[in-house]
Amino acid sequence: LTTAYTQTIEDNCSGIYGKFVLPSTDRPASDVLLRKFGNATQLVGEITIVGTDVVDLSFLRNVGKIIPSYLNVKDREAKMYIRIENNSKLERLGWDMLQEVLIVAIHISNNPKLCYLTTELDALFTTRDLDAVQGRICEAGPTDIEPPTQCRIGNEGNLSSIPGECQSLIGRLTIDQSSSPYDFWKLYNITTIYGQLTVRNASIKGLSPLWKLTQIVNLAPNESALIVESNKHMKSAFMSGIELVLSDEPVQIINNTVMKLLEEECTALGRSVDISSAGNRKNCPGRSKMGSELFDVSQYGTTMLCSVVMCTRFLYSP
C-alpha cells in the first residue's frame, strides 16, 4: 500500500484507497480533513482512528461504501477492520451517506461520548462481522426530524403504550401478563428494536407476530438484547426474519416449561451473541458466539479492481 501524508494530497478526493489511519498526535485540522476527503464516496481498505481528540468523523460524511482492498488471494486471509477506539472526545461518526460495509470487521469501543444515528448502525451492521460495537443511540435534538415509523418508547414500553405505526423501536419493550392479544397487531410491522425485548409471564404461545423483525441490538453494557422467561404457554422462540441479535450479555431463554428450542432457532439467534438457555423442555445445545458468515470474496473482485482505476486520489496514512 502507498503511504501518503494529508498535506501532500490534492483536495477533493473522490475515493480513498488503502489503510486510512488518523494519528493520535499531530493530526491534520478538521477543515483540512474535510477539504481533502469530504467528497470521497468510497473507501477501499481499512480505517484506524485510535486515541485521538476528534469530536466527529464527518470528514467522511459522503462515503457510501466501505470494502476491503483484497488484491490477491493471500490478502484475503487477513481480516480488515474499521477500528475506532479510545477517542475520549468523539461524540458522533457523522457518516450520513454510509449505506454498506462489505467483509470488513467492526471494532468500536471505549469512546465514552459516542452516540449513533440508527441509520449509521443499519449501515455498519451490513457487514455482520461485529467484533465490538459500543456506545448509545443519539437522543433526538430539537431540530431533528425522525420518521414517524421510528418510535422512542423509553425504558418501560409495553404493547398498550406503543403507537401502531412503528417499524423500529428505540427503548425497552416488555410483553407480559398484562399484554392484551388485541394489541399484538402492533408487532406486525416492527423490523428493528434498538434496546431490549423482554417476554416474561406472557400468555403468548410464540413470537410469530414479530415475523418482520430482523434485528435486536442493545448497546448498553452488561445487558441482554432478548429475554424470554417463564412463559408457561410458549412453545417456540422462532422469529422467521431474525438476522442479528447483538448485546453485551447473552440472550436469555429460561424456564419456559413447554418450549422446545430447535437447532435453527438457536442458530439464528446465536450468530452474533451467546445464548443462555435452561429450564425449557428442550434447550439449545452448549454453544458460544458463532463467527460471521463466510463470504465469497471473489464476487467482489471486479468491483474492487474498477474502484482502483476510478479513484482519482489515494490513500491517507501517517
Coordinates of C-alpha atoms in Angstrom, one line a residue:
L1 CA 0.0 0.0 0.0
T2 CA 1.1 3.5 -0.8
T3 CA 1.9 5.9 2.1
A4 CA 0.9 9.5 1.8
Y5 CA 0.5 12.4 4.1
T6 CA -2.6 14.6 4.1
Q7 CA -0.8 17.8 3.2
T8 CA 0.6 16.2 0.1
I9 CA -2.7 15.0 -1.2
E10 CA -4.7 17.2 -3.6
D11 CA -8.1 18.5 -2.4
N12 CA -11.5 16.9 -3.1
C13 CA -10.5 13.2 -3.3
S14 CA -13.3 11.2 -4.9
G15 CA -12.2 7.9 -3.3
I16 CA -9.8 6.6 -0.6
Y17 CA -7.8 3.5 -1.3
G18 CA -5.6 1.8 1.4
K19 CA -5.4 1.9 5.2
F20 CA -6.7 5.2 6.5
V21 CA -5.0 6.0 9.8
L22 CA -5.8 9.1 11.8
P23 CA -2.8 9.7 14.1
S24 CA -3.3 10.4 17.8
T25 CA -0.8 13.3 17.7
D26 CA -0.1 15.9 15.1
R27 CA -3.3 15.1 13.2
P28 CA -4.5 17.4 10.5
A29 CA -7.0 20.1 11.4
S30 CA -10.7 19.2 10.8
D31 CA -11.1 21.7 8.0
V32 CA -8.1 20.2 6.2
L33 CA -9.5 16.7 6.6
L34 CA -12.9 17.9 5.2
R35 CA -11.3 19.6 2.3
K36 CA -9.2 16.6 1.4
F37 CA -11.7 13.8 2.0
G38 CA -15.2 15.4 2.3
N39 CA -16.1 14.4 -1.3
A40 CA -14.9 10.8 -1.2
T41 CA -17.8 8.4 -1.9
Q42 CA -16.0 5.1 -1.4
L43 CA -13.3 3.8 0.9
V44 CA -11.4 0.6 -0.2
G45 CA -9.4 -0.7 2.7
E46 CA -9.4 -0.1 6.4
I47 CA -10.0 2.7 8.9
T48 CA -8.0 3.1 12.2
I49 CA -8.8 6.0 14.5
V50 CA -7.4 5.4 17.9
G51 CA -6.6 7.7 20.8
T52 CA -7.4 11.0 19.1
D53 CA -9.2 14.1 20.3
V54 CA -11.6 14.4 17.4
V55 CA -15.2 15.3 18.1
D56 CA -16.7 13.7 15.0
L57 CA -15.6 11.9 11.8
S58 CA -17.8 14.0 9.4
F59 CA -14.9 14.5 7.0
L60 CA -16.0 11.0 5.7
R61 CA -19.6 12.1 5.6
N62 CA -20.1 11.3 1.9
V63 CA -18.6 7.8 1.9
G64 CA -21.4 5.4 0.9
K65 CA -19.5 2.1 0.8
I66 CA -16.5 0.6 2.6
I67 CA -15.0 -2.5 1.2
P68 CA -11.7 -4.4 1.7
S69 CA -8.7 -3.9 -0.6
Y70 CA -8.1 -7.6 -1.3
L71 CA -5.7 -7.6 -4.3
N72 CA -4.6 -11.2 -4.1
V73 CA -5.5 -14.5 -2.5
K74 CA -3.0 -14.1 0.4
D75 CA -4.6 -10.8 1.4
R76 CA -8.0 -12.5 1.8
E77 CA -6.7 -14.4 4.8
A78 CA -6.2 -11.2 6.8
K79 CA -9.2 -9.6 8.5
M80 CA -9.6 -5.9 7.8
Y81 CA -11.1 -3.6 10.3
I82 CA -13.0 -0.4 10.9
R83 CA -11.2 0.3 14.3
I84 CA -12.4 3.3 16.3
E85 CA -11.4 3.2 20.0
N86 CA -10.1 5.2 22.9
N87 CA -11.2 8.6 21.5
S88 CA -12.2 10.4 24.6
K89 CA -14.0 13.4 22.9
L90 CA -15.6 11.5 20.0
E91 CA -19.4 12.3 20.0
R92 CA -20.6 11.4 16.5
L93 CA -19.5 9.5 13.4
G94 CA -21.3 11.9 11.1
W95 CA -21.4 9.2 8.4
D96 CA -24.7 10.5 6.9
M97 CA -24.3 8.7 3.5
L98 CA -22.9 5.3 4.5
Q99 CA -25.1 2.5 3.1
E100 CA -22.9 -0.6 3.1
V101 CA -19.9 -2.2 4.7
L102 CA -18.7 -5.4 2.9
I103 CA -16.4 -8.0 4.6
V104 CA -14.8 -5.5 6.9
A105 CA -14.9 -6.2 10.7
I106 CA -16.2 -3.6 13.1
H107 CA -14.5 -2.8 16.3
I108 CA -15.8 0.4 18.0
S109 CA -15.1 0.6 21.7
N110 CA -14.1 2.9 24.7
N111 CA -15.4 6.1 23.1
P112 CA -17.3 7.3 26.2
K113 CA -19.2 10.2 24.5
L114 CA -20.1 8.4 21.2
C115 CA -23.6 8.0 20.0
Y116 CA -25.0 6.8 16.7
L117 CA -27.9 7.5 14.5
T118 CA -29.9 4.4 13.7
T119 CA -29.1 4.9 10.0
E120 CA -25.4 4.7 10.8
L121 CA -25.9 1.4 12.7
D122 CA -28.0 0.0 10.0
A123 CA -25.2 0.6 7.5
L124 CA -22.4 -0.7 9.8
F125 CA -24.4 -3.9 10.5
T126 CA -24.5 -4.8 6.8
T127 CA -21.1 -6.5 7.4
R128 CA -22.3 -8.9 10.1
D129 CA -18.7 -9.2 11.3
L130 CA -19.1 -7.4 14.6
D131 CA -16.1 -7.6 16.9
A132 CA -17.3 -4.9 19.2
V133 CA -19.9 -2.0 18.9
Q134 CA -20.1 0.1 22.0
G135 CA -21.9 3.4 22.5
R136 CA -25.5 4.5 22.6
I137 CA -28.3 5.8 20.3
C138 CA -28.3 9.5 19.9
E139 CA -31.1 11.5 21.6
A140 CA -33.3 13.4 19.2
G141 CA -32.3 17.0 19.0
P142 CA -34.8 19.9 19.0
T143 CA -34.3 20.3 15.2
D144 CA -34.1 16.6 14.3
I145 CA -37.0 15.2 12.3
E146 CA -37.3 11.5 12.8
P147 CA -39.5 9.3 10.6
P148 CA -43.0 8.6 12.1
T149 CA -42.3 4.9 11.9
Q150 CA -39.3 5.2 14.3
C151 CA -40.7 5.2 17.8
R152 CA -38.9 6.1 21.0
I153 CA -40.7 4.1 23.7
G154 CA -38.5 4.7 26.8
N155 CA -37.4 2.1 29.3
E156 CA -40.9 0.9 30.2
G157 CA -42.5 0.3 26.8
N158 CA -45.4 -2.1 26.6
L159 CA -48.0 -3.1 23.9
S160 CA -50.7 -0.8 25.2
S161 CA -48.4 2.3 25.1
I162 CA -46.6 2.0 21.8
P163 CA -48.1 3.5 18.7
G164 CA -49.5 1.3 16.0
E165 CA -47.4 2.5 13.0
C166 CA -43.9 1.7 14.5
Q167 CA -41.4 -0.1 12.3
S168 CA -38.4 0.5 14.5
L169 CA -38.4 0.8 18.3
I170 CA -35.8 2.6 20.4
G171 CA -36.1 1.6 24.1
R172 CA -37.2 -1.5 26.0
L173 CA -40.4 -3.4 25.1
T174 CA -41.9 -5.8 27.6
I175 CA -44.6 -8.3 26.7
D176 CA -46.1 -9.9 29.9
Q177 CA -49.3 -11.0 31.6
S178 CA -50.8 -7.5 31.2
S179 CA -50.3 -7.5 27.4
S180 CA -53.7 -7.9 25.6
P181 CA -53.9 -10.1 22.5
Y182 CA -55.8 -7.3 20.9
D183 CA -52.6 -5.3 20.8
F184 CA -50.4 -7.9 19.2
W185 CA -51.1 -6.4 15.8
K186 CA -48.8 -3.5 16.7
L187 CA -45.9 -6.0 16.4
Y188 CA -46.6 -7.0 12.8
N189 CA -44.5 -4.3 11.1
I190 CA -41.6 -4.0 13.5
T191 CA -38.3 -4.7 11.8
T192 CA -35.8 -3.4 14.4
I193 CA -35.5 -3.0 18.1
Y194 CA -32.7 -0.8 19.4
G195 CA -32.8 -1.6 23.1
Q196 CA -34.3 -4.7 24.6
L197 CA -37.2 -7.2 24.1
T198 CA -38.4 -9.0 27.2
V199 CA -41.2 -11.6 27.0
R200 CA -42.0 -12.7 30.6
N201 CA -45.0 -14.4 32.1
A202 CA -47.0 -13.8 28.9
S203 CA -49.9 -15.8 27.6
I204 CA -48.5 -15.7 24.0
K205 CA -47.6 -19.1 22.5
G206 CA -44.9 -17.9 20.2
L207 CA -43.2 -14.9 18.6
S208 CA -44.9 -15.2 15.2
P209 CA -46.3 -11.6 15.5
L210 CA -42.7 -10.4 15.1
W211 CA -42.4 -12.1 11.7
K212 CA -40.8 -9.0 10.2
L213 CA -38.3 -8.4 13.0
T214 CA -34.7 -8.7 11.6
Q215 CA -32.5 -7.3 14.4
I216 CA -32.5 -6.6 18.1
V217 CA -29.5 -4.5 19.2
N218 CA -28.7 -3.5 22.7
L219 CA -25.5 -1.3 23.0
A220 CA -25.8 -0.9 26.8
P221 CA -23.0 -2.6 28.8
N222 CA -23.9 -5.7 30.9
E223 CA -27.3 -6.1 29.3
S224 CA -29.1 -8.7 27.1
A225 CA -30.9 -7.8 23.9
L226 CA -33.5 -10.6 24.3
I227 CA -35.0 -12.1 27.4
V228 CA -37.7 -14.9 27.1
E229 CA -38.5 -16.1 30.6
S230 CA -41.2 -18.0 32.5
N231 CA -43.8 -18.2 29.7
K232 CA -45.7 -21.4 30.6
H233 CA -47.7 -21.5 27.3
M234 CA -44.8 -20.5 24.9
K235 CA -43.8 -23.4 22.7
S236 CA -41.3 -21.6 20.4
A237 CA -39.0 -18.6 20.3
F238 CA -38.8 -18.7 16.5
M239 CA -38.8 -15.4 14.6
S240 CA -38.7 -16.1 10.8
G241 CA -37.0 -12.9 9.8
I242 CA -34.3 -12.5 12.5
E243 CA -30.8 -11.9 11.2
L244 CA -29.0 -10.2 14.0
V245 CA -29.2 -10.2 17.8
L246 CA -26.4 -8.2 19.4
S247 CA -25.7 -7.4 23.1
D248 CA -23.0 -7.4 25.8
E249 CA -24.8 -10.2 27.7
P250 CA -26.2 -13.5 26.3
V251 CA -29.7 -14.0 25.0
Q252 CA -31.7 -15.4 28.0
I253 CA -34.2 -18.1 27.2
I254 CA -35.1 -19.7 30.5
N255 CA -37.9 -21.5 32.4
N256 CA -40.4 -21.8 29.5
T257 CA -41.6 -25.3 30.5
V258 CA -43.2 -26.4 27.2
M259 CA -40.7 -24.7 24.9
K260 CA -38.7 -26.9 22.6
L261 CA -35.8 -24.9 21.1
L262 CA -35.0 -26.2 17.6
E263 CA -31.5 -26.1 16.1
E264 CA -32.5 -23.5 13.5
E265 CA -33.8 -21.2 16.3
C266 CA -30.6 -21.5 18.3
T267 CA -28.5 -20.9 15.1
A268 CA -30.5 -17.8 14.1
L269 CA -30.4 -16.2 17.5
G270 CA -26.7 -17.1 18.1
R271 CA -25.0 -15.7 15.1
S272 CA -23.5 -12.7 16.9
V273 CA -24.2 -13.4 20.6
D274 CA -24.1 -16.2 23.1
I275 CA -27.3 -17.9 24.2
S276 CA -28.1 -18.9 27.8
S277 CA -31.0 -21.5 27.8
A278 CA -32.2 -23.5 30.8
G279 CA -35.4 -24.8 32.3
N280 CA -37.1 -25.3 28.9
R281 CA -38.5 -28.6 27.7
K282 CA -35.6 -28.6 25.2
N283 CA -32.7 -26.2 25.4
C284 CA -30.1 -25.0 22.9
P285 CA -27.0 -27.2 22.9
G286 CA -24.0 -25.6 24.5
R287 CA -22.7 -23.0 22.1
S288 CA -20.6 -19.9 22.1
K289 CA -20.9 -16.9 19.8
M290 CA -20.7 -18.0 16.2
G291 CA -18.3 -16.3 13.8
S292 CA -19.5 -14.1 11.0
E293 CA -21.0 -15.8 8.0
L294 CA -18.5 -16.7 5.3
F295 CA -18.5 -14.6 2.1
D296 CA -17.3 -15.5 -1.3
V297 CA -14.9 -12.5 -1.8
S298 CA -14.3 -13.5 -5.4
Q299 CA -17.6 -11.9 -6.3
Y300 CA -16.3 -8.5 -5.4
G301 CA -13.0 -8.8 -7.4
T302 CA -14.2 -7.0 -10.5
T303 CA -15.8 -4.2 -8.5
M304 CA -12.6 -3.6 -6.4
L305 CA -10.4 -3.5 -9.5
C306 CA -12.7 -1.0 -11.1
S307 CA -12.6 1.1 -7.9
V308 CA -8.8 1.2 -8.0
V309 CA -9.0 2.7 -11.5
M310 CA -11.7 5.1 -10.6
C311 CA -10.1 6.5 -7.5
T312 CA -8.6 9.8 -8.6
R313 CA -6.5 10.4 -5.5
F314 CA -5.5 7.8 -3.0
L315 CA -4.5 6.9 0.5
Y316 CA -4.0 8.8 3.6
S317 CA -1.8 7.1 6.1
P318 CA 0.7 8.7 8.5

